[in-house]
Amino acid sequence: MGISDLIASFLQDSLDTAENGVLEVQRSELAQRFNCVPSQINYVMSTRFSPERGYIVESRRGGNGYIRITRVQVDRQTLMMHVINSLGSSVDLASARAILSNLVQSGALERDMGQTILTAVGDKALSRVPRESRDAVRADILRQVLILQV
């Protein structure tokens, strides 16, 4: 298990026992606990605790800096609209996979539908689209298909 996995696991366990699904930790204490640089903590925050995965992360830097992680508990329609509105002008395949996985895990999408959408936005389905345009086309398709699911 890598350092990122250890940090994510620790944070997830702490979040599971936190009051109201909110965890507040100091970046420097985490870095010291795991004997890593603070940027490693930032990496874990951006990749494991993103809005697409159902979290809101607030951060304050400096001497008394902290990270506040909030697990978002929302109804299906609100979650779907949040995901749709947070899609940028391009989405890479890994991000599309994470978004769809979160929607399936949260119960907002059926597993079969998540797999179907992932197939539709996959590189194989977009093979005739020039590589430099795929992420933009993927975002457009993902957005439109998710709108139909709301």
mmCIF file of N, CA and C in Angstrom, residues 29-134:
data_model
loop_
_atom_site.group_PDB
_atom_site.id
_atom_site.type_symbol
_atom_site.label_atom_id
_atom_site.label_comp_id
_atom_site.label_asym_id
_atom_site.label_seq_id
_atom_site.Cartn_x
_atom_site.Cartn_y
_atom_site.Cartn_z
ATOM 1 N N GLU A 29 0.367 18.488 10.471
ATOM 2 C CA GLU A 29 0.307 17.315 11.351
ATOM 3 C C GLU A 29 0.182 16.026 10.550
ATOM 4 N N LEU A 30 -0.624 16.062 9.502
ATOM 5 C CA LEU A 30 -0.756 14.881 8.642
ATOM 6 C C LEU A 30 0.571 14.541 7.973
ATOM 7 N N ALA A 31 1.227 15.568 7.448
ATOM 8 C CA ALA A 31 2.518 15.350 6.781
ATOM 9 C C ALA A 31 3.529 14.770 7.758
ATOM 10 N N GLN A 32 3.524 15.272 8.963
ATOM 11 C CA GLN A 32 4.450 14.764 9.982
ATOM 12 C C GLN A 32 4.089 13.331 10.360
ATOM 13 N N ARG A 33 2.814 13.056 10.534
ATOM 14 C CA ARG A 33 2.360 11.711 10.913
ATOM 15 C C ARG A 33 2.776 10.654 9.885
ATOM 16 N N PHE A 34 2.680 11.034 8.604
ATOM 17 C CA PHE A 34 2.999 10.083 7.538
ATOM 18 C C PHE A 34 4.392 10.293 6.954
ATOM 19 N N ASN A 35 5.158 11.190 7.563
ATOM 20 C CA ASN A 35 6.531 11.442 7.142
ATOM 21 C C ASN A 35 6.607 11.723 5.638
ATOM 22 N N CYS A 36 5.821 12.707 5.226
ATOM 23 C CA CYS A 36 5.788 13.080 3.813
ATOM 24 C C CYS A 36 5.741 14.601 3.693
ATOM 25 N N VAL A 37 5.847 15.085 2.498
ATOM 26 C CA VAL A 37 5.769 16.531 2.266
ATOM 27 C C VAL A 37 4.294 16.944 2.197
ATOM 28 N N PRO A 38 3.994 18.188 2.581
ATOM 29 C CA PRO A 38 2.599 18.651 2.531
ATOM 30 C C PRO A 38 1.955 18.530 1.149
ATOM 31 N N SER A 39 2.757 18.623 0.093
ATOM 32 C CA SER A 39 2.175 18.497 -1.247
ATOM 33 C C SER A 39 1.590 17.101 -1.476
ATOM 34 N N GLN A 40 2.099 16.096 -0.761
ATOM 35 C CA GLN A 40 1.530 14.741 -0.857
ATOM 36 C C GLN A 40 0.104 14.747 -0.291
ATOM 37 N N ILE A 41 -0.098 15.507 0.776
ATOM 38 C CA ILE A 41 -1.432 15.635 1.364
ATOM 39 C C ILE A 41 -2.357 16.326 0.357
ATOM 40 N N ASN A 42 -1.859 17.370 -0.290
ATOM 41 C CA ASN A 42 -2.648 18.074 -1.311
ATOM 42 C C ASN A 42 -3.045 17.129 -2.432
ATOM 43 N N TYR A 43 -2.113 16.275 -2.847
ATOM 44 C CA TYR A 43 -2.391 15.311 -3.911
ATOM 45 C C TYR A 43 -3.538 14.388 -3.504
ATOM 46 N N VAL A 44 -3.477 13.868 -2.292
ATOM 47 C CA VAL A 44 -4.529 12.961 -1.810
ATOM 48 C C VAL A 44 -5.867 13.696 -1.779
ATOM 49 N N MET A 45 -5.852 14.942 -1.317
ATOM 50 C CA MET A 45 -7.089 15.721 -1.252
ATOM 51 C C MET A 45 -7.712 15.887 -2.634
ATOM 52 N N SER A 46 -6.885 16.223 -3.617
ATOM 53 C CA SER A 46 -7.423 16.509 -4.950
ATOM 54 C C SER A 46 -7.833 15.252 -5.710
ATOM 55 N N THR A 47 -7.212 14.118 -5.404
ATOM 56 C CA THR A 47 -7.535 12.900 -6.151
ATOM 57 C C THR A 47 -8.533 11.985 -5.452
ATOM 58 N N ARG A 48 -8.569 11.993 -4.147
ATOM 59 C CA ARG A 48 -9.425 11.051 -3.406
ATOM 60 C C ARG A 48 -10.644 11.685 -2.754
ATOM 61 N N PHE A 49 -10.594 13.000 -2.560
ATOM 62 C CA PHE A 49 -11.670 13.675 -1.841
ATOM 63 C C PHE A 49 -12.213 14.843 -2.658
ATOM 64 N N SER A 50 -12.496 14.576 -3.915
ATOM 65 C CA SER A 50 -12.971 15.603 -4.835
ATOM 66 C C SER A 50 -14.504 15.665 -4.819
ATOM 67 N N PRO A 51 -15.075 16.737 -5.363
ATOM 68 C CA PRO A 51 -16.539 16.834 -5.448
ATOM 69 C C PRO A 51 -17.159 15.666 -6.230
ATOM 70 N N GLU A 52 -16.443 15.198 -7.264
ATOM 71 C CA GLU A 52 -16.962 14.078 -8.050
ATOM 72 C C GLU A 52 -17.104 12.815 -7.214
ATOM 73 N N ARG A 53 -16.329 12.739 -6.150
ATOM 74 C CA ARG A 53 -16.376 11.574 -5.264
ATOM 75 C C ARG A 53 -17.267 11.812 -4.049
ATOM 76 N N GLY A 54 -17.930 12.964 -4.022
ATOM 77 C CA GLY A 54 -18.888 13.226 -2.954
ATOM 78 C C GLY A 54 -18.334 13.983 -1.757
ATOM 79 N N TYR A 55 -17.281 14.770 -1.952
ATOM 80 C CA TYR A 55 -16.666 15.510 -0.846
ATOM 81 C C TYR A 55 -16.488 16.977 -1.202
ATOM 82 N N ILE A 56 -16.518 17.805 -0.166
ATOM 83 C CA ILE A 56 -16.150 19.207 -0.304
ATOM 84 C C ILE A 56 -14.912 19.389 0.566
ATOM 85 N N VAL A 57 -13.864 19.944 -0.008
ATOM 86 C CA VAL A 57 -12.630 20.170 0.735
ATOM 87 C C VAL A 57 -12.364 21.666 0.798
ATOM 88 N N GLU A 58 -12.229 22.168 2.009
ATOM 89 C CA GLU A 58 -11.858 23.573 2.233
ATOM 90 C C GLU A 58 -10.461 23.560 2.826
ATOM 91 N N SER A 59 -9.661 24.518 2.447
ATOM 92 C CA SER A 59 -8.290 24.542 2.910
ATOM 93 C C SER A 59 -7.865 25.955 3.259
ATOM 94 N N ARG A 60 -7.152 26.062 4.366
ATOM 95 C CA ARG A 60 -6.558 27.344 4.738
ATOM 96 C C ARG A 60 -5.077 27.080 4.963
ATOM 97 N N ARG A 61 -4.251 27.819 4.258
ATOM 98 C CA ARG A 61 -2.803 27.637 4.371
ATOM 99 C C ARG A 61 -2.240 28.544 5.451
ATOM 100 N N GLY A 62 -0.982 28.300 5.799
ATOM 101 C CA GLY A 62 -0.304 29.132 6.783
ATOM 102 C C GLY A 62 -0.102 28.393 8.084
ATOM 103 N N GLY A 63 0.384 29.112 9.088
ATOM 104 C CA GLY A 63 0.736 28.507 10.374
ATOM 105 C C GLY A 63 -0.390 27.751 11.044
ATOM 106 N N ASN A 64 -1.588 28.317 11.028
ATOM 107 C CA ASN A 64 -2.745 27.641 11.627
ATOM 108 C C ASN A 64 -3.635 27.040 10.546
ATOM 109 N N GLY A 65 -3.019 26.676 9.441
ATOM 110 C CA GLY A 65 -3.775 26.135 8.316
ATOM 111 C C GLY A 65 -4.433 24.812 8.650
ATOM 112 N N TYR A 66 -5.523 24.557 7.991
ATOM 113 C CA TYR A 66 -6.251 23.320 8.211
ATOM 114 C C TYR A 66 -6.863 22.858 6.901
ATOM 115 N N ILE A 67 -7.347 21.634 6.938
ATOM 116 C CA ILE A 67 -8.121 21.069 5.830
ATOM 117 C C ILE A 67 -9.426 20.588 6.449
ATOM 118 N N ARG A 68 -10.535 21.007 5.889
ATOM 119 C CA ARG A 68 -11.845 20.545 6.348
ATOM 120 C C ARG A 68 -12.461 19.736 5.214
ATOM 121 N N ILE A 69 -12.763 18.484 5.513
ATOM 122 C CA ILE A 69 -13.376 17.586 4.534
ATOM 123 C C ILE A 69 -14.806 17.333 4.977
ATOM 124 N N THR A 70 -15.733 17.557 4.066
ATOM 125 C CA THR A 70 -17.145 17.327 4.355
ATOM 126 C C THR A 70 -17.688 16.316 3.360
ATOM 127 N N ARG A 71 -18.279 15.266 3.879
ATOM 128 C CA ARG A 71 -18.937 14.283 3.012
ATOM 129 C C ARG A 71 -20.308 14.839 2.672
ATOM 130 N N VAL A 72 -20.580 14.946 1.400
ATOM 131 C CA VAL A 72 -21.835 15.528 0.945
ATOM 132 C C VAL A 72 -22.917 14.448 0.941
ATOM 133 N N GLN A 73 -23.994 14.736 1.640
ATOM 134 C CA GLN A 73 -25.153 13.840 1.670
ATOM 135 C C GLN A 73 -26.307 14.577 0.998
ATOM 136 N N VAL A 74 -26.578 14.235 -0.229
ATOM 137 C CA VAL A 74 -27.635 14.927 -0.958
ATOM 138 C C VAL A 74 -28.526 13.907 -1.668
ATOM 139 N N ASP A 75 -29.685 14.364 -2.077
ATOM 140 C CA ASP A 75 -30.591 13.489 -2.811
ATOM 141 C C ASP A 75 -30.045 13.265 -4.228
ATOM 142 N N ARG A 76 -30.599 12.298 -4.908
ATOM 143 C CA ARG A 76 -30.119 11.879 -6.223
ATOM 144 C C ARG A 76 -30.092 13.036 -7.213
ATOM 145 N N GLN A 77 -31.194 13.772 -7.305
ATOM 146 C CA GLN A 77 -31.280 14.847 -8.297
ATOM 147 C C GLN A 77 -30.261 15.945 -8.008
ATOM 148 N N THR A 78 -30.087 16.298 -6.748
ATOM 149 C CA THR A 78 -29.117 17.331 -6.387
ATOM 150 C C THR A 78 -27.706 16.876 -6.734
ATOM 151 N N LEU A 79 -27.392 15.625 -6.422
ATOM 152 C CA LEU A 79 -26.073 15.089 -6.742
ATOM 153 C C LEU A 79 -25.840 15.101 -8.253
ATOM 154 N N MET A 80 -26.816 14.644 -9.009
ATOM 155 C CA MET A 80 -26.676 14.608 -10.463
ATOM 156 C C MET A 80 -26.476 16.027 -11.015
ATOM 157 N N MET A 81 -27.239 16.980 -10.532
ATOM 158 C CA MET A 81 -27.104 18.353 -11.017
ATOM 159 C C MET A 81 -25.745 18.942 -10.615
ATOM 160 N N HIS A 82 -25.275 18.602 -9.419
ATOM 161 C CA HIS A 82 -23.954 19.074 -8.995
ATOM 162 C C HIS A 82 -22.872 18.530 -9.926
ATOM 163 N N VAL A 83 -22.950 17.251 -10.245
ATOM 164 C CA VAL A 83 -21.960 16.636 -11.140
ATOM 165 C C VAL A 83 -22.040 17.279 -12.520
ATOM 166 N N ILE A 84 -23.231 17.432 -13.051
ATOM 167 C CA ILE A 84 -23.412 18.033 -14.376
ATOM 168 C C ILE A 84 -22.831 19.454 -14.399
ATOM 169 N N ASN A 85 -23.141 20.221 -13.369
ATOM 170 C CA ASN A 85 -22.665 21.611 -13.317
ATOM 171 C C ASN A 85 -21.163 21.717 -13.063
ATOM 172 N N SER A 86 -20.577 20.692 -12.474
ATOM 173 C CA SER A 86 -19.146 20.755 -12.181
ATOM 174 C C SER A 86 -18.287 20.223 -13.329
ATOM 175 N N LEU A 87 -18.920 19.642 -14.346
ATOM 176 C CA LEU A 87 -18.160 19.160 -15.502
ATOM 177 C C LEU A 87 -17.576 20.354 -16.248
ATOM 178 N N GLY A 88 -16.318 20.299 -16.507
ATOM 179 C CA GLY A 88 -15.673 21.372 -17.255
ATOM 180 C C GLY A 88 -15.857 21.168 -18.749
ATOM 181 N N SER A 89 -15.059 21.868 -19.504
ATOM 182 C CA SER A 89 -15.156 21.773 -20.958
ATOM 183 C C SER A 89 -14.477 20.518 -21.487
ATOM 184 N N SER A 90 -13.701 19.851 -20.629
ATOM 185 C CA SER A 90 -13.094 18.580 -21.032
ATOM 186 C C SER A 90 -12.997 17.667 -19.818
ATOM 187 N N VAL A 91 -13.090 16.366 -20.064
ATOM 188 C CA VAL A 91 -13.012 15.347 -19.012
ATOM 189 C C VAL A 91 -12.172 14.199 -19.551
ATOM 190 N N ASP A 92 -11.102 13.865 -18.834
ATOM 191 C CA ASP A 92 -10.308 12.721 -19.282
ATOM 192 C C ASP A 92 -11.007 11.424 -18.857
ATOM 193 N N LEU A 93 -10.557 10.310 -19.396
ATOM 194 C CA LEU A 93 -11.220 9.033 -19.149
ATOM 195 C C LEU A 93 -11.179 8.645 -17.675
ATOM 196 N N ALA A 94 -10.061 8.880 -16.999
ATOM 197 C CA ALA A 94 -9.951 8.531 -15.582
ATOM 198 C C ALA A 94 -10.960 9.319 -14.747
ATOM 199 N N SER A 95 -11.138 10.588 -15.059
ATOM 200 C CA SER A 95 -12.111 11.414 -14.329
ATOM 201 C C SER A 95 -13.539 10.956 -14.618
ATOM 202 N N ALA A 96 -13.825 10.628 -15.868
ATOM 203 C CA ALA A 96 -15.161 10.123 -16.217
ATOM 204 C C ALA A 96 -15.445 8.837 -15.455
ATOM 205 N N ARG A 97 -14.462 7.968 -15.374
ATOM 206 C CA ARG A 97 -14.602 6.711 -14.640
ATOM 207 C C ARG A 97 -14.883 6.998 -13.158
ATOM 208 N N ALA A 98 -14.152 7.937 -12.555
ATOM 209 C CA ALA A 98 -14.342 8.279 -11.144
ATOM 210 C C ALA A 98 -15.722 8.884 -10.900
ATOM 211 N N ILE A 99 -16.147 9.763 -11.779
ATOM 212 C CA ILE A 99 -17.461 10.394 -11.656
ATOM 213 C C ILE A 99 -18.558 9.338 -11.699
ATOM 214 N N LEU A 100 -18.488 8.465 -12.686
ATOM 215 C CA LEU A 100 -19.518 7.432 -12.841
ATOM 216 C C LEU A 100 -19.484 6.432 -11.691
ATOM 217 N N SER A 101 -18.299 6.092 -11.236
ATOM 218 C CA SER A 101 -18.168 5.176 -10.101
ATOM 219 C C SER A 101 -18.827 5.776 -8.860
ATOM 220 N N ASN A 102 -18.600 7.048 -8.616
ATOM 221 C CA ASN A 102 -19.214 7.714 -7.468
ATOM 222 C C ASN A 102 -20.735 7.733 -7.592
ATOM 223 N N LEU A 103 -21.235 8.005 -8.783
ATOM 224 C CA LEU A 103 -22.686 8.035 -8.987
ATOM 225 C C LEU A 103 -23.305 6.657 -8.764
ATOM 226 N N VAL A 104 -22.601 5.612 -9.178
ATOM 227 C CA VAL A 104 -23.089 4.244 -8.944
ATOM 228 C C VAL A 104 -23.032 3.917 -7.459
ATOM 229 N N GLN A 105 -21.900 4.218 -6.809
ATOM 230 C CA GLN A 105 -21.749 3.917 -5.378
ATOM 231 C C GLN A 105 -22.767 4.657 -4.526
ATOM 232 N N SER A 106 -23.122 5.856 -4.932
ATOM 233 C CA SER A 106 -24.086 6.641 -4.164
ATOM 234 C C SER A 106 -25.527 6.228 -4.459
ATOM 235 N N GLY A 107 -25.714 5.388 -5.467
ATOM 236 C CA GLY A 107 -27.059 4.948 -5.817
ATOM 237 C C GLY A 107 -27.773 5.872 -6.792
ATOM 238 N N ALA A 108 -27.075 6.895 -7.286
ATOM 239 C CA ALA A 108 -27.695 7.832 -8.225
ATOM 240 C C ALA A 108 -27.838 7.224 -9.616
ATOM 241 N N LEU A 109 -27.000 6.255 -9.929
ATOM 242 C CA LEU A 109 -27.058 5.534 -11.219
ATOM 243 C C LEU A 109 -27.013 4.039 -10.957
ATOM 244 N N GLU A 110 -27.751 3.305 -11.753
ATOM 245 C CA GLU A 110 -27.648 1.846 -11.698
ATOM 246 C C GLU A 110 -26.299 1.430 -12.278
ATOM 247 N N ARG A 111 -25.752 0.320 -11.781
ATOM 248 C CA ARG A 111 -24.441 -0.155 -12.241
ATOM 249 C C ARG A 111 -24.419 -0.358 -13.760
ATOM 250 N N ASP A 112 -25.459 -0.959 -14.320
ATOM 251 C CA ASP A 112 -25.509 -1.200 -15.769
ATOM 252 C C ASP A 112 -25.472 0.107 -16.553
ATOM 253 N N MET A 113 -26.189 1.117 -16.059
ATOM 254 C CA MET A 113 -26.203 2.403 -16.740
ATOM 255 C C MET A 113 -24.832 3.064 -16.649
ATOM 256 N N GLY A 114 -24.193 2.977 -15.494
ATOM 257 C CA GLY A 114 -22.850 3.529 -15.331
ATOM 258 C C GLY A 114 -21.869 2.889 -16.307
ATOM 259 N N GLN A 115 -21.954 1.574 -16.461
ATOM 260 C CA GLN A 115 -21.079 0.858 -17.399
ATOM 261 C C GLN A 115 -21.377 1.255 -18.840
ATOM 262 N N THR A 116 -22.651 1.415 -19.154
ATOM 263 C CA THR A 116 -23.037 1.814 -20.509
ATOM 264 C C THR A 116 -22.502 3.201 -20.844
ATOM 265 N N ILE A 117 -22.656 4.138 -19.910
ATOM 266 C CA ILE A 117 -22.165 5.499 -20.144
ATOM 267 C C ILE A 117 -20.648 5.486 -20.274
ATOM 268 N N LEU A 118 -19.964 4.722 -19.407
ATOM 269 C CA LEU A 118 -18.504 4.648 -19.477
ATOM 270 C C LEU A 118 -18.056 4.100 -20.828
ATOM 271 N N THR A 119 -18.758 3.117 -21.329
ATOM 272 C CA THR A 119 -18.436 2.572 -22.648
ATOM 273 C C THR A 119 -18.637 3.629 -23.733
ATOM 274 N N ALA A 120 -19.708 4.408 -23.609
ATOM 275 C CA ALA A 120 -20.015 5.434 -24.615
ATOM 276 C C ALA A 120 -18.995 6.566 -24.639
ATOM 277 N N VAL A 121 -18.362 6.841 -23.500
ATOM 278 C CA VAL A 121 -17.386 7.933 -23.451
ATOM 279 C C VAL A 121 -15.946 7.420 -23.448
ATOM 280 N N GLY A 122 -15.790 6.106 -23.633
ATOM 281 C CA GLY A 122 -14.465 5.503 -23.622
ATOM 282 C C GLY A 122 -13.675 5.792 -24.891
ATOM 283 N N ASP A 123 -12.371 5.581 -24.803
ATOM 284 C CA ASP A 123 -11.490 5.842 -25.942
ATOM 285 C C ASP A 123 -11.838 4.984 -27.155
ATOM 286 N N LYS A 124 -12.322 3.776 -26.923
ATOM 287 C CA LYS A 124 -12.687 2.910 -28.043
ATOM 288 C C LYS A 124 -13.866 3.503 -28.823
ATOM 289 N N ALA A 125 -14.867 3.995 -28.094
ATOM 290 C CA ALA A 125 -16.033 4.602 -28.752
ATOM 291 C C ALA A 125 -15.658 5.917 -29.437
ATOM 292 N N LEU A 126 -14.643 6.589 -28.908
ATOM 293 C CA LEU A 126 -14.238 7.879 -29.461
ATOM 294 C C LEU A 126 -12.996 7.759 -30.353
ATOM 295 N N SER A 127 -12.716 6.570 -30.822
ATOM 296 C CA SER A 127 -11.478 6.346 -31.578
ATOM 297 C C SER A 127 -11.391 7.165 -32.870
ATOM 298 N N ARG A 128 -12.521 7.536 -33.462
ATOM 299 C CA ARG A 128 -12.492 8.349 -34.693
ATOM 300 C C ARG A 128 -12.356 9.844 -34.410
ATOM 301 N N VAL A 129 -12.477 10.200 -33.140
ATOM 302 C CA VAL A 129 -12.309 11.599 -32.746
ATOM 303 C C VAL A 129 -10.815 11.846 -32.545
ATOM 304 N N PRO A 130 -10.283 12.907 -33.116
ATOM 305 C CA PRO A 130 -8.857 13.191 -32.914
ATOM 306 C C PRO A 130 -8.528 13.267 -31.422
ATOM 307 N N ARG A 131 -7.380 12.706 -31.052
ATOM 308 C CA ARG A 131 -6.970 12.623 -29.647
ATOM 309 C C ARG A 131 -7.069 13.960 -28.908
ATOM 310 N N GLU A 132 -6.687 15.044 -29.599
ATOM 311 C CA GLU A 132 -6.692 16.358 -28.940
ATOM 312 C C GLU A 132 -8.105 16.877 -28.671
ATOM 313 N N SER A 133 -9.132 16.245 -29.264
ATOM 314 C CA SER A 133 -10.520 16.681 -29.065
ATOM 315 C C SER A 133 -11.322 15.709 -28.197
ATOM 316 N N ARG A 134 -10.770 14.559 -27.893
ATOM 317 C CA ARG A 134 -11.539 13.516 -27.189
ATOM 318 C C ARG A 134 -12.077 13.952 -25.836
#
